[in-house]
Amino acid sequence: EYKLGQRGEPDLLAVSLTSHDIIGHAFGPNSQEIEEITVREDQVVSELLNYIKSKVPGGLADVTVVLTADHGVAPTPEWLKEHHGPGVRIDDDALTAALENGLVKKFGSAKGGKWVSSAVDMRYYLNGAGGAPIEALEEEGKRILRDQPAVLFAISRADYEQRHLPGGIIERQFLKTYQIGRSGDLIAIPKPFAITGSDTTTHFTGFSYDRTVPVVLYGSSFKPGRYSQRAEVVDIAPTLTYILNVLPPALSEGRVLTEALK
């Protein structure tokens, strides 16, 4: 209807195969259901590309295709245990209760409610009006969380402000993503392959299995190959704009994937 690719100017078509995400959450990445939907998706992509080939005057020679994803996912703890892996399923309510009980033991009951006002995905919002200094609550809360078997690190709002953070990738990710007032007074980072919540599996960490995705490039501008250089999803936009000989998006942070270009 829109005559994409037929007007002598660049067009961008974005397609999301969203069922893959839904089925992955419901059954896990190693399930037969994911295998079956992946086979079907392969057929759908073939149908789409063949349709485009028939509609664009130059065929696929005048088309650039990028296949990627928005996130990875953890194997289910049950699958990992079956294959002698380290998977564990975290009880959110039990972890929150352990934090609350530990704070009560240290400071007594909070005035007008609980010390832990709310908790979402191992992010904890504390009651600063409960009768104890928020800094003291954060310090004690970190100690309590670190004693929990599924917790790798516990980080507080004060740690962010004072830059007292674990080194390496955890520090870099925390500095890029933490927002005071939104991200919680305490954040517990789980050990690798620990899953929280009611989903069969999910993605909520900065570990490699949650952030590794494919970036597959196809078109006359690219040379065949598999490349070991580090690449990110944010590299797609500057690479495509380089091919088109136009400016990248105003806030583009990525690089041109020159190693893949002819």
PDB file of C-alpha atoms in Angstrom:
ATOM      1  CA  GLU A   1       0.000   0.000   0.000  1.00  0.00           C
ATOM      2  CA  TYR A   2       2.815   2.426   0.852  1.00  0.00           C
ATOM      3  CA  LYS A   3       4.982   1.359  -2.125  1.00  0.00           C
ATOM      4  CA  LEU A   4       7.988   0.779   0.119  1.00  0.00           C
ATOM      5  CA  GLY A   5      11.215   0.453  -1.854  1.00  0.00           C
ATOM      6  CA  GLN A   6       9.510   1.534  -5.071  1.00  0.00           C
ATOM      7  CA  ARG A   7       9.772   5.329  -4.862  1.00  0.00           C
ATOM      8  CA  GLY A   8      13.503   5.841  -5.428  1.00  0.00           C
ATOM      9  CA  GLU A   9      14.223   6.839  -1.835  1.00  0.00           C
ATOM     10  CA  PRO A  10      15.117   4.922   1.343  1.00  0.00           C
ATOM     11  CA  ASP A  11      12.325   3.284   3.309  1.00  0.00           C
ATOM     12  CA  LEU A  12      12.562   1.597   6.696  1.00  0.00           C
ATOM     13  CA  LEU A  13      10.321  -1.332   7.619  1.00  0.00           C
ATOM     14  CA  ALA A  14      10.539  -2.640  11.206  1.00  0.00           C
ATOM     15  CA  VAL A  15       8.965  -6.001  12.029  1.00  0.00           C
ATOM     16  CA  SER A  16       8.725  -7.533  15.504  1.00  0.00           C
ATOM     17  CA  LEU A  17       8.225 -11.286  15.883  1.00  0.00           C
ATOM     18  CA  THR A  18       6.714 -10.782  19.318  1.00  0.00           C
ATOM     19  CA  SER A  19       5.378 -14.308  19.768  1.00  0.00           C
ATOM     20  CA  HIS A  20       8.955 -15.493  20.259  1.00  0.00           C
ATOM     21  CA  ASP A  21       9.216 -13.363  23.421  1.00  0.00           C
ATOM     22  CA  ILE A  22       5.875 -14.518  24.791  1.00  0.00           C
ATOM     23  CA  ILE A  23       6.616 -18.214  24.198  1.00  0.00           C
ATOM     24  CA  GLY A  24      10.130 -17.822  25.592  1.00  0.00           C
ATOM     25  CA  HIS A  25       8.792 -16.409  28.849  1.00  0.00           C
ATOM     26  CA  ALA A  26       6.143 -19.107  29.075  1.00  0.00           C
ATOM     27  CA  PHE A  27       8.281 -22.163  28.293  1.00  0.00           C
ATOM     28  CA  GLY A  28      11.974 -21.183  28.462  1.00  0.00           C
ATOM     29  CA  PRO A  29      14.667 -20.877  25.782  1.00  0.00           C
ATOM     30  CA  ASN A  30      15.503 -24.590  25.698  1.00  0.00           C
ATOM     31  CA  SER A  31      11.931 -25.776  25.241  1.00  0.00           C
ATOM     32  CA  GLN A  32      10.412 -27.670  22.325  1.00  0.00           C
ATOM     33  CA  GLU A  33       7.929 -24.798  21.968  1.00  0.00           C
ATOM     34  CA  ILE A  34      10.767 -22.353  21.238  1.00  0.00           C
ATOM     35  CA  GLU A  35      12.266 -24.802  18.749  1.00  0.00           C
ATOM     36  CA  GLU A  36       8.944 -25.054  16.927  1.00  0.00           C
ATOM     37  CA  ILE A  37       8.277 -21.286  16.860  1.00  0.00           C
ATOM     38  CA  THR A  38      11.831 -20.693  15.593  1.00  0.00           C
ATOM     39  CA  VAL A  39      11.228 -23.060  12.659  1.00  0.00           C
ATOM     40  CA  ARG A  40       7.959 -21.270  11.897  1.00  0.00           C
ATOM     41  CA  GLU A  41       9.658 -17.863  12.177  1.00  0.00           C
ATOM     42  CA  ASP A  42      12.262 -19.007   9.662  1.00  0.00           C
ATOM     43  CA  GLN A  43       9.426 -19.758   7.248  1.00  0.00           C
ATOM     44  CA  VAL A  44       7.774 -16.388   7.935  1.00  0.00           C
ATOM     45  CA  VAL A  45      11.030 -14.501   7.315  1.00  0.00           C
ATOM     46  CA  SER A  46      11.453 -16.430   4.054  1.00  0.00           C
ATOM     47  CA  GLU A  47       7.930 -15.510   2.975  1.00  0.00           C
ATOM     48  CA  LEU A  48       8.533 -11.847   3.844  1.00  0.00           C
ATOM     49  CA  LEU A  49      11.864 -11.629   2.011  1.00  0.00           C
ATOM     50  CA  ASN A  50      10.497 -13.355  -1.064  1.00  0.00           C
ATOM     51  CA  TYR A  51       7.553 -10.966  -1.092  1.00  0.00           C
ATOM     52  CA  ILE A  52       9.915  -7.975  -0.819  1.00  0.00           C
ATOM     53  CA  LYS A  53      12.080  -9.461  -3.562  1.00  0.00           C
ATOM     54  CA  SER A  54       9.078  -9.549  -5.872  1.00  0.00           C
ATOM     55  CA  LYS A  55       7.968  -5.985  -5.076  1.00  0.00           C
ATOM     56  CA  VAL A  56      11.211  -3.968  -4.996  1.00  0.00           C
ATOM     57  CA  PRO A  57      12.368  -3.202  -8.563  1.00  0.00           C
ATOM     58  CA  GLY A  58      15.974  -4.229  -7.853  1.00  0.00           C
ATOM     59  CA  GLY A  59      14.995  -7.258  -5.799  1.00  0.00           C
ATOM     60  CA  LEU A  60      16.983  -8.103  -2.680  1.00  0.00           C
ATOM     61  CA  ALA A  61      20.080  -6.530  -4.274  1.00  0.00           C
ATOM     62  CA  ASP A  62      18.545  -3.182  -3.325  1.00  0.00           C
ATOM     63  CA  VAL A  63      17.486  -4.276   0.170  1.00  0.00           C
ATOM     64  CA  THR A  64      19.430  -4.291   3.436  1.00  0.00           C
ATOM     65  CA  VAL A  65      18.204  -6.649   6.169  1.00  0.00           C
ATOM     66  CA  VAL A  66      19.116  -6.610   9.856  1.00  0.00           C
ATOM     67  CA  LEU A  67      18.011  -9.315  12.284  1.00  0.00           C
ATOM     68  CA  THR A  68      18.451  -8.700  16.013  1.00  0.00           C
ATOM     69  CA  ALA A  69      16.644  -8.887  19.361  1.00  0.00           C
ATOM     70  CA  ASP A  70      15.943  -6.613  22.310  1.00  0.00           C
ATOM     71  CA  HIS A  71      17.333  -8.916  25.011  1.00  0.00           C
ATOM     72  CA  GLY A  72      18.451 -12.394  25.907  1.00  0.00           C
ATOM     73  CA  VAL A  73      17.022 -14.597  28.630  1.00  0.00           C
ATOM     74  CA  ALA A  74      18.107 -17.066  31.295  1.00  0.00           C
ATOM     75  CA  PRO A  75      17.571 -20.806  30.990  1.00  0.00           C
ATOM     76  CA  THR A  76      14.946 -21.991  33.437  1.00  0.00           C
ATOM     77  CA  PRO A  77      16.326 -23.116  36.816  1.00  0.00           C
ATOM     78  CA  GLU A  78      14.605 -26.460  36.342  1.00  0.00           C
ATOM     79  CA  TRP A  79      16.343 -27.045  32.983  1.00  0.00           C
ATOM     80  CA  LEU A  80      19.695 -26.041  34.466  1.00  0.00           C
ATOM     81  CA  LYS A  81      19.317 -28.405  37.406  1.00  0.00           C
ATOM     82  CA  GLU A  82      18.393 -31.228  35.047  1.00  0.00           C
ATOM     83  CA  HIS A  83      21.646 -30.528  33.179  1.00  0.00           C
ATOM     84  CA  HIS A  84      23.725 -30.106  36.363  1.00  0.00           C
ATOM     85  CA  GLY A  85      23.771 -26.304  36.158  1.00  0.00           C
ATOM     86  CA  PRO A  86      23.570 -23.606  38.870  1.00  0.00           C
ATOM     87  CA  GLY A  87      19.970 -22.445  38.428  1.00  0.00           C
ATOM     88  CA  VAL A  88      17.928 -21.270  41.420  1.00  0.00           C
ATOM     89  CA  ARG A  89      14.451 -19.793  41.727  1.00  0.00           C
ATOM     90  CA  ILE A  90      14.134 -16.868  44.144  1.00  0.00           C
ATOM     91  CA  ASP A  91      11.096 -16.460  46.370  1.00  0.00           C
ATOM     92  CA  ASP A  92      10.435 -12.696  46.155  1.00  0.00           C
ATOM     93  CA  ASP A  93       8.130 -12.607  49.165  1.00  0.00           C
ATOM     94  CA  ALA A  94      10.557 -14.581  51.325  1.00  0.00           C
ATOM     95  CA  LEU A  95      13.448 -12.283  50.382  1.00  0.00           C
ATOM     96  CA  THR A  96      11.402  -9.176  51.193  1.00  0.00           C
ATOM     97  CA  ALA A  97      10.287 -10.737  54.492  1.00  0.00           C
ATOM     98  CA  ALA A  98      13.897 -11.514  55.415  1.00  0.00           C
ATOM     99  CA  LEU A  99      14.825  -7.875  54.792  1.00  0.00           C
ATOM    100  CA  GLU A 100      11.865  -6.562  56.793  1.00  0.00           C
ATOM    101  CA  ASN A 101      12.449  -8.937  59.714  1.00  0.00           C
ATOM    102  CA  GLY A 102      16.138  -8.062  59.811  1.00  0.00           C
ATOM    103  CA  LEU A 103      15.389  -4.342  59.940  1.00  0.00           C
ATOM    104  CA  VAL A 104      12.816  -4.879  62.700  1.00  0.00           C
ATOM    105  CA  LYS A 105      15.393  -6.851  64.683  1.00  0.00           C
ATOM    106  CA  LYS A 106      17.873  -3.984  64.365  1.00  0.00           C
ATOM    107  CA  PHE A 107      15.629  -0.924  64.684  1.00  0.00           C
ATOM    108  CA  GLY A 108      12.355  -2.178  66.113  1.00  0.00           C
ATOM    109  CA  SER A 109       9.020  -1.796  64.321  1.00  0.00           C
ATOM    110  CA  ALA A 110       8.647   1.084  61.902  1.00  0.00           C
ATOM    111  CA  LYS A 111       6.243   3.862  62.773  1.00  0.00           C
ATOM    112  CA  GLY A 112       3.025   3.699  60.803  1.00  0.00           C
ATOM    113  CA  GLY A 113       3.843   0.644  58.728  1.00  0.00           C
ATOM    114  CA  LYS A 114       6.794  -1.424  57.545  1.00  0.00           C
ATOM    115  CA  TRP A 115      10.420  -0.596  56.904  1.00  0.00           C
ATOM    116  CA  VAL A 116      10.154  -1.950  53.354  1.00  0.00           C
ATOM    117  CA  SER A 117       7.489   0.173  51.707  1.00  0.00           C
ATOM    118  CA  SER A 118       7.524  -1.808  48.453  1.00  0.00           C
ATOM    119  CA  ALA A 119       9.665  -4.220  46.460  1.00  0.00           C
ATOM    120  CA  VAL A 120       9.868  -4.872  42.715  1.00  0.00           C
ATOM    121  CA  ASP A 121      12.348  -7.235  41.029  1.00  0.00           C
ATOM    122  CA  MET A 122      14.801  -7.111  43.953  1.00  0.00           C
ATOM    123  CA  ARG A 123      14.578  -3.315  44.179  1.00  0.00           C
ATOM    124  CA  TYR A 124      13.555  -2.187  47.662  1.00  0.00           C
ATOM    125  CA  TYR A 125      11.999   1.125  48.674  1.00  0.00           C
ATOM    126  CA  LEU A 126      12.490   1.946  52.346  1.00  0.00           C
ATOM    127  CA  ASN A 127      10.319   3.876  54.792  1.00  0.00           C
ATOM    128  CA  GLY A 128      12.445   6.888  55.686  1.00  0.00           C
ATOM    129  CA  ALA A 129       9.759   8.179  58.054  1.00  0.00           C
ATOM    130  CA  GLY A 130       9.671   5.045  60.180  1.00  0.00           C
ATOM    131  CA  GLY A 131      11.919   6.376  62.939  1.00  0.00           C
ATOM    132  CA  ALA A 132      15.427   5.453  61.776  1.00  0.00           C
ATOM    133  CA  PRO A 133      17.836   7.370  59.515  1.00  0.00           C
ATOM    134  CA  ILE A 134      17.586   6.260  55.906  1.00  0.00           C
ATOM    135  CA  GLU A 135      21.384   5.874  55.718  1.00  0.00           C
ATOM    136  CA  ALA A 136      21.340   3.455  58.667  1.00  0.00           C
ATOM    137  CA  LEU A 137      18.476   1.505  57.101  1.00  0.00           C
ATOM    138  CA  GLU A 138      20.392   1.215  53.842  1.00  0.00           C
ATOM    139  CA  GLU A 139      23.572  -0.013  55.530  1.00  0.00           C
ATOM    140  CA  GLU A 140      21.761  -2.625  57.598  1.00  0.00           C
ATOM    141  CA  GLY A 141      19.610  -3.601  54.632  1.00  0.00           C
ATOM    142  CA  LYS A 142      22.709  -4.243  52.527  1.00  0.00           C
ATOM    143  CA  ARG A 143      24.129  -6.504  55.222  1.00  0.00           C
ATOM    144  CA  ILE A 144      20.882  -8.470  55.436  1.00  0.00           C
ATOM    145  CA  LEU A 145      20.581  -8.911  51.681  1.00  0.00           C
ATOM    146  CA  ARG A 146      24.218  -9.945  51.262  1.00  0.00           C
ATOM    147  CA  ASP A 147      23.604 -12.802  53.701  1.00  0.00           C
ATOM    148  CA  GLN A 148      20.896 -14.244  51.448  1.00  0.00           C
ATOM    149  CA  PRO A 149      22.159 -17.260  49.448  1.00  0.00           C
ATOM    150  CA  ALA A 150      20.870 -16.067  46.047  1.00  0.00           C
ATOM    151  CA  VAL A 151      22.285 -12.508  46.312  1.00  0.00           C
ATOM    152  CA  LEU A 152      25.613 -11.619  44.687  1.00  0.00           C
ATOM    153  CA  PHE A 153      25.750  -7.899  45.561  1.00  0.00           C
ATOM    154  CA  ALA A 154      23.578  -5.424  47.461  1.00  0.00           C
ATOM    155  CA  ILE A 155      23.906  -1.750  46.535  1.00  0.00           C
ATOM    156  CA  SER A 156      22.281   1.300  48.127  1.00  0.00           C
ATOM    157  CA  ARG A 157      21.338   4.769  46.969  1.00  0.00           C
ATOM    158  CA  ALA A 158      24.206   6.148  49.080  1.00  0.00           C
ATOM    159  CA  ASP A 159      26.631   3.784  47.341  1.00  0.00           C
ATOM    160  CA  TYR A 160      25.594   5.298  44.019  1.00  0.00           C
ATOM    161  CA  GLU A 161      25.936   8.870  45.271  1.00  0.00           C
ATOM    162  CA  GLN A 162      29.343   8.195  46.826  1.00  0.00           C
ATOM    163  CA  ARG A 163      30.489   5.902  43.987  1.00  0.00           C
ATOM    164  CA  HIS A 164      31.106   2.989  46.372  1.00  0.00           C
ATOM    165  CA  LEU A 165      30.237   0.346  43.798  1.00  0.00           C
ATOM    166  CA  PRO A 166      31.495  -3.098  42.810  1.00  0.00           C
ATOM    167  CA  GLY A 167      34.105  -2.803  40.085  1.00  0.00           C
ATOM    168  CA  GLY A 168      33.966  -3.851  36.461  1.00  0.00           C
ATOM    169  CA  ILE A 169      30.809  -4.306  34.455  1.00  0.00           C
ATOM    170  CA  ILE A 170      28.470  -4.096  37.483  1.00  0.00           C
ATOM    171  CA  GLU A 171      29.743  -0.580  38.231  1.00  0.00           C
ATOM    172  CA  ARG A 172      29.428   0.558  34.602  1.00  0.00           C
ATOM    173  CA  GLN A 173      25.910  -0.781  34.286  1.00  0.00           C
ATOM    174  CA  PHE A 174      24.820   0.689  37.612  1.00  0.00           C
ATOM    175  CA  LEU A 175      26.127   4.156  36.757  1.00  0.00           C
ATOM    176  CA  LYS A 176      24.267   4.092  33.433  1.00  0.00           C
ATOM    177  CA  THR A 177      20.929   2.866  34.748  1.00  0.00           C
ATOM    178  CA  TYR A 178      20.379   3.944  38.360  1.00  0.00           C
ATOM    179  CA  GLN A 179      18.009   6.869  38.930  1.00  0.00           C
ATOM    180  CA  ILE A 180      17.548   8.356  42.394  1.00  0.00           C
ATOM    181  CA  GLY A 181      13.916   8.212  43.452  1.00  0.00           C
ATOM    182  CA  ARG A 182      12.976   5.587  40.887  1.00  0.00           C
ATOM    183  CA  SER A 183      15.442   2.739  41.178  1.00  0.00           C
ATOM    184  CA  GLY A 184      14.993   1.932  44.864  1.00  0.00           C
ATOM    185  CA  ASP A 185      16.919   2.631  48.049  1.00  0.00           C
ATOM    186  CA  LEU A 186      18.406  -0.859  47.913  1.00  0.00           C
ATOM    187  CA  ILE A 187      19.073  -3.082  44.918  1.00  0.00           C
ATOM    188  CA  ALA A 188      19.977  -6.733  45.255  1.00  0.00           C
ATOM    189  CA  ILE A 189      21.839  -8.221  42.307  1.00  0.00           C
ATOM    190  CA  PRO A 190      21.189 -11.957  42.086  1.00  0.00           C
ATOM    191  CA  LYS A 191      23.786 -14.590  41.460  1.00  0.00           C
ATOM    192  CA  PRO A 192      24.031 -15.741  37.823  1.00  0.00           C
ATOM    193  CA  PHE A 193      21.149 -17.921  36.621  1.00  0.00           C
ATOM    194  CA  ALA A 194      18.878 -16.985  39.542  1.00  0.00           C
ATOM    195  CA  ILE A 195      15.294 -16.226  38.473  1.00  0.00           C
ATOM    196  CA  THR A 196      12.762 -14.148  40.373  1.00  0.00           C
ATOM    197  CA  GLY A 197       9.081 -13.629  39.740  1.00  0.00           C
ATOM    198  CA  SER A 198       6.267 -15.839  38.493  1.00  0.00           C
ATOM    199  CA  ASP A 199       7.512 -16.247  34.912  1.00  0.00           C
ATOM    200  CA  THR A 200       8.939 -19.576  33.854  1.00  0.00           C
ATOM    201  CA  THR A 201      12.008 -17.525  33.007  1.00  0.00           C
ATOM    202  CA  THR A 202      12.792 -13.849  32.538  1.00  0.00           C
ATOM    203  CA  HIS A 203      15.503 -11.246  31.925  1.00  0.00           C
ATOM    204  CA  PHE A 204      16.377  -8.602  34.500  1.00  0.00           C
ATOM    205  CA  THR A 205      20.141  -8.678  34.998  1.00  0.00           C
ATOM    206  CA  GLY A 206      23.223  -7.337  33.257  1.00  0.00           C
ATOM    207  CA  PHE A 207      24.730 -10.803  32.888  1.00  0.00           C
ATOM    208  CA  SER A 208      25.815 -12.001  29.462  1.00  0.00           C
ATOM    209  CA  TYR A 209      22.877 -14.373  28.940  1.00  0.00           C
ATOM    210  CA  ASP A 210      20.416 -11.478  29.393  1.00  0.00           C
ATOM    211  CA  ARG A 211      22.217  -8.999  27.137  1.00  0.00           C
ATOM    212  CA  THR A 212      23.707 -11.130  24.332  1.00  0.00           C
ATOM    213  CA  VAL A 213      21.672 -10.987  21.114  1.00  0.00           C
ATOM    214  CA  PRO A 214      22.352 -11.679  17.441  1.00  0.00           C
ATOM    215  CA  VAL A 215      23.161  -8.914  14.994  1.00  0.00           C
ATOM    216  CA  VAL A 216      22.826 -10.399  11.518  1.00  0.00           C
ATOM    217  CA  LEU A 217      23.472  -8.109   8.534  1.00  0.00           C
ATOM    218  CA  TYR A 218      22.499  -8.936   4.963  1.00  0.00           C
ATOM    219  CA  GLY A 219      22.823  -6.887   1.789  1.00  0.00           C
ATOM    220  CA  SER A 220      25.107  -5.828  -1.029  1.00  0.00           C
ATOM    221  CA  SER A 221      27.045  -3.488   1.296  1.00  0.00           C
ATOM    222  CA  PHE A 222      28.230  -6.357   3.503  1.00  0.00           C
ATOM    223  CA  LYS A 223      30.778  -9.093   3.007  1.00  0.00           C
ATOM    224  CA  PRO A 224      30.090 -12.626   4.260  1.00  0.00           C
ATOM    225  CA  GLY A 225      31.725 -13.492   7.545  1.00  0.00           C
ATOM    226  CA  ARG A 226      31.459 -14.004  11.258  1.00  0.00           C
ATOM    227  CA  TYR A 227      33.170 -11.305  13.272  1.00  0.00           C
ATOM    228  CA  SER A 228      34.730 -11.434  16.710  1.00  0.00           C
ATOM    229  CA  GLN A 229      34.836  -7.675  17.308  1.00  0.00           C
ATOM    230  CA  ARG A 230      32.493  -6.352  19.973  1.00  0.00           C
ATOM    231  CA  ALA A 231      29.227  -5.096  18.496  1.00  0.00           C
ATOM    232  CA  GLU A 232      26.085  -3.686  20.074  1.00  0.00           C
ATOM    233  CA  VAL A 233      22.515  -3.092  18.996  1.00  0.00           C
ATOM    234  CA  VAL A 234      23.200   0.676  19.074  1.00  0.00           C
ATOM    235  CA  ASP A 235      25.704   0.105  16.248  1.00  0.00           C
ATOM    236  CA  ILE A 236      22.932  -0.761  13.800  1.00  0.00           C
ATOM    237  CA  ALA A 237      21.657   2.801  13.294  1.00  0.00           C
ATOM    238  CA  PRO A 238      25.039   4.424  12.506  1.00  0.00           C
ATOM    239  CA  THR A 239      25.910   1.498  10.224  1.00  0.00           C
ATOM    240  CA  LEU A 240      22.719   1.889   8.215  1.00  0.00           C
ATOM    241  CA  THR A 241      23.059   5.667   8.018  1.00  0.00           C
ATOM    242  CA  TYR A 242      26.665   5.264   6.837  1.00  0.00           C
ATOM    243  CA  ILE A 243      25.462   3.006   4.028  1.00  0.00           C
ATOM    244  CA  LEU A 244      22.815   5.596   3.113  1.00  0.00           C
ATOM    245  CA  ASN A 245      25.356   8.439   3.344  1.00  0.00           C
ATOM    246  CA  VAL A 246      23.192  10.409   5.791  1.00  0.00           C
ATOM    247  CA  LEU A 247      23.705  11.657   9.340  1.00  0.00           C
ATOM    248  CA  PRO A 248      23.111   9.174  12.170  1.00  0.00           C
ATOM    249  CA  PRO A 249      20.363   9.905  14.727  1.00  0.00           C
ATOM    250  CA  ALA A 250      21.104  12.955  16.886  1.00  0.00           C
ATOM    251  CA  LEU A 251      21.770  10.937  20.063  1.00  0.00           C
ATOM    252  CA  SER A 252      23.403   7.961  18.351  1.00  0.00           C
ATOM    253  CA  GLU A 253      26.032   6.310  20.568  1.00  0.00           C
ATOM    254  CA  GLY A 254      27.083   3.394  18.382  1.00  0.00           C
ATOM    255  CA  ARG A 255      29.848   2.907  15.869  1.00  0.00           C
ATOM    256  CA  VAL A 256      29.850   1.925  12.201  1.00  0.00           C
ATOM    257  CA  LEU A 257      30.469  -1.822  11.907  1.00  0.00           C
ATOM    258  CA  THR A 258      33.220  -1.298   9.356  1.00  0.00           C
ATOM    259  CA  GLU A 259      34.574  -4.831   9.708  1.00  0.00           C
ATOM    260  CA  ALA A 260      31.426  -6.158   8.030  1.00  0.00           C
ATOM    261  CA  LEU A 261      31.417  -3.669   5.149  1.00  0.00           C
ATOM    262  CA  LYS A 262      32.760  -4.457   1.691  1.00  0.00           C
TER     263      LYS A 262
END
